[in-house]
Structures are given as structure tokens and as C-alpha cells.
Coordinates of C-alpha atoms in Angstrom, one line a residue:
M5 CA -9.0 73.8 171.6
S6 CA -10.8 70.6 170.8
K7 CA -14.4 70.1 171.5
R8 CA -15.3 68.1 174.5
I9 CA -17.7 65.3 174.0
L10 CA -19.6 62.9 176.4
I11 CA -20.7 59.6 174.8
V12 CA -23.8 57.9 176.2
D13 CA -24.8 54.4 175.1
D14 CA -25.6 51.2 177.1
A15 CA -23.5 49.1 174.6
A16 CA -19.8 49.5 175.4
F17 CA -19.1 48.5 171.8
M18 CA -21.1 51.3 170.4
R19 CA -19.5 53.8 172.7
M20 CA -15.9 52.4 171.4
M21 CA -17.0 52.9 167.8
I22 CA -18.2 56.6 168.4
K23 CA -15.1 57.3 170.4
D24 CA -12.9 55.9 167.7
I25 CA -14.6 58.1 165.1
L26 CA -14.5 61.3 167.3
T27 CA -10.8 61.0 168.4
K28 CA -9.7 60.2 164.7
N29 CA -11.4 63.6 163.9
G30 CA -9.8 65.7 166.6
Y31 CA -12.5 65.6 169.3
E32 CA -11.7 65.0 172.9
V33 CA -14.0 62.4 174.6
V34 CA -14.3 63.5 178.1
G35 CA -16.5 60.9 179.5
E36 CA -18.9 57.9 178.9
A37 CA -22.1 56.9 180.2
A38 CA -24.1 53.7 180.1
D39 CA -27.4 54.9 180.9
G40 CA -29.5 58.2 181.2
A41 CA -29.0 58.7 185.0
Q42 CA -25.2 58.4 184.5
A43 CA -25.4 60.8 181.5
V44 CA -27.1 63.5 183.6
E45 CA -24.7 63.1 186.4
K46 CA -21.6 63.1 184.1
Y47 CA -23.0 66.1 182.1
N48 CA -23.2 68.1 185.3
D49 CA -19.7 67.2 186.3
L50 CA -17.9 67.5 183.1
K51 CA -20.0 70.4 181.2
P52 CA -19.1 68.9 177.7
D53 CA -19.5 71.0 174.4
L54 CA -21.7 68.1 173.1
V55 CA -23.3 64.9 174.0
T56 CA -24.1 61.8 171.8
M57 CA -27.1 60.2 173.5
D58 CA -28.5 56.6 172.7
I59 CA -32.3 56.7 172.9
T60 CA -33.0 53.1 174.2
M61 CA -31.2 52.5 177.5
P62 CA -32.0 50.9 180.9
E63 CA -32.6 52.8 184.1
M64 CA -33.4 56.2 182.2
D65 CA -33.7 56.3 178.5
G66 CA -32.1 59.0 176.3
I67 CA -35.1 61.1 176.0
A68 CA -35.7 61.4 179.8
A69 CA -31.9 62.1 180.1
L70 CA -32.1 64.7 177.2
K71 CA -35.0 66.6 179.0
A72 CA -33.1 66.5 182.4
I73 CA -30.0 67.8 180.9
K74 CA -31.8 70.6 178.9
G75 CA -33.7 71.3 182.2
N76 CA -30.4 72.1 184.0
D77 CA -28.6 73.7 181.0
P78 CA -30.9 75.0 178.2
G79 CA -27.9 75.7 176.0
A80 CA -26.8 71.9 176.1
V81 CA -26.0 70.4 172.6
V82 CA -27.2 66.9 172.4
I83 CA -27.4 64.6 169.3
M84 CA -29.5 61.5 169.5
C85 CA -28.4 58.1 168.3
S86 CA -31.1 55.8 167.2
A87 CA -31.6 52.3 165.5
M88 CA -33.7 52.3 162.2
G89 CA -37.4 52.4 163.0
Q90 CA -37.3 54.6 166.0
Q91 CA -38.8 57.8 164.2
A92 CA -41.4 58.4 166.7
M93 CA -38.8 58.6 169.4
V94 CA -36.5 60.8 167.2
I95 CA -39.4 63.3 166.8
D96 CA -39.9 63.3 170.6
A97 CA -36.2 63.9 171.0
I98 CA -36.0 66.9 168.6
Q99 CA -39.0 68.4 170.2
A100 CA -37.3 68.0 173.7
G101 CA -34.4 70.0 172.3
A102 CA -32.0 67.5 170.6
K103 CA -29.9 69.2 167.8
D104 CA -29.8 66.2 165.4
F105 CA -29.8 62.4 165.2
I106 CA -27.6 59.9 163.8
V107 CA -28.8 56.5 162.8
K108 CA -27.1 53.2 163.8
P109 CA -25.0 51.6 162.2
F110 CA -22.9 54.7 162.3
Q111 CA -21.2 56.1 159.3
A112 CA -18.2 58.1 160.3
D113 CA -18.9 61.0 157.9
R114 CA -22.5 61.4 159.1
V115 CA -21.4 61.4 162.7
I116 CA -18.8 64.2 162.0
E117 CA -21.2 66.1 159.9
A118 CA -23.9 66.0 162.6
I119 CA -21.4 67.1 165.2
Q120 CA -19.9 69.9 163.1
K121 CA -23.5 71.3 162.3
A122 CA -24.6 70.9 165.9
L123 CA -21.6 72.8 167.3
G124 CA -22.1 75.5 164.5

């Protein structure tokens, strides 16, 4: 069975790019969210195997959403997506329980490598 993934990014273009990489590599994208609050709600509804989570978003940022998801489900697998120069936020995210991070602009092989590693 293919792994079920939730994509979280406030930019529809970025969600589309990640979705394209994932579906081409045999993953099932079960949902998309445009901010952290939606991400928490959809995670609880969909119970995906993995979440790709943008850090900088309106309403609730990725780190707050990560903490909320991990609070509800300590076994949640979340990979953070960040722009260059967000190292401090990436460290916060890893400390909050993120499995890995991928840097924008995305390279397909790096995205797949991070997901395979996170899903172990």
C-alpha cells in the first residue's frame, strides 16, 4: 500500500510541486492545507503516514502546527520545508519533533530521500 501524505504550504504552487514529485514516486497525497490550523485539522481527520510542513505560513506557522500535531499524536512523522536562511527555525522544528527538513527550491531526489528516511 502506498504511503499517505498531507502537504502543508501556504503557496498553492509549492503544494503542486511537492504533490507532483510525490505522485510520480508512488506516494498518495491524501490532503493539502494552506496554513497550520488547517494542517492540524486535516491531520486529525486524515491520519496520514507523513506530513510535509512549510515553516512560514499565516494564521498558525509550521512550528506551532508541528507541536500541536505531535501533542495529539506523538508518533506523527513530519518533515519541515524551509527557505534558505531559516536555520534557527529548522533547529526549533527538529527540537519540537520534526524528522527532517527539505530546503526550497525543492530537488525531487532530496524530497524523496527525506521521505524514505523519515518513514524508515
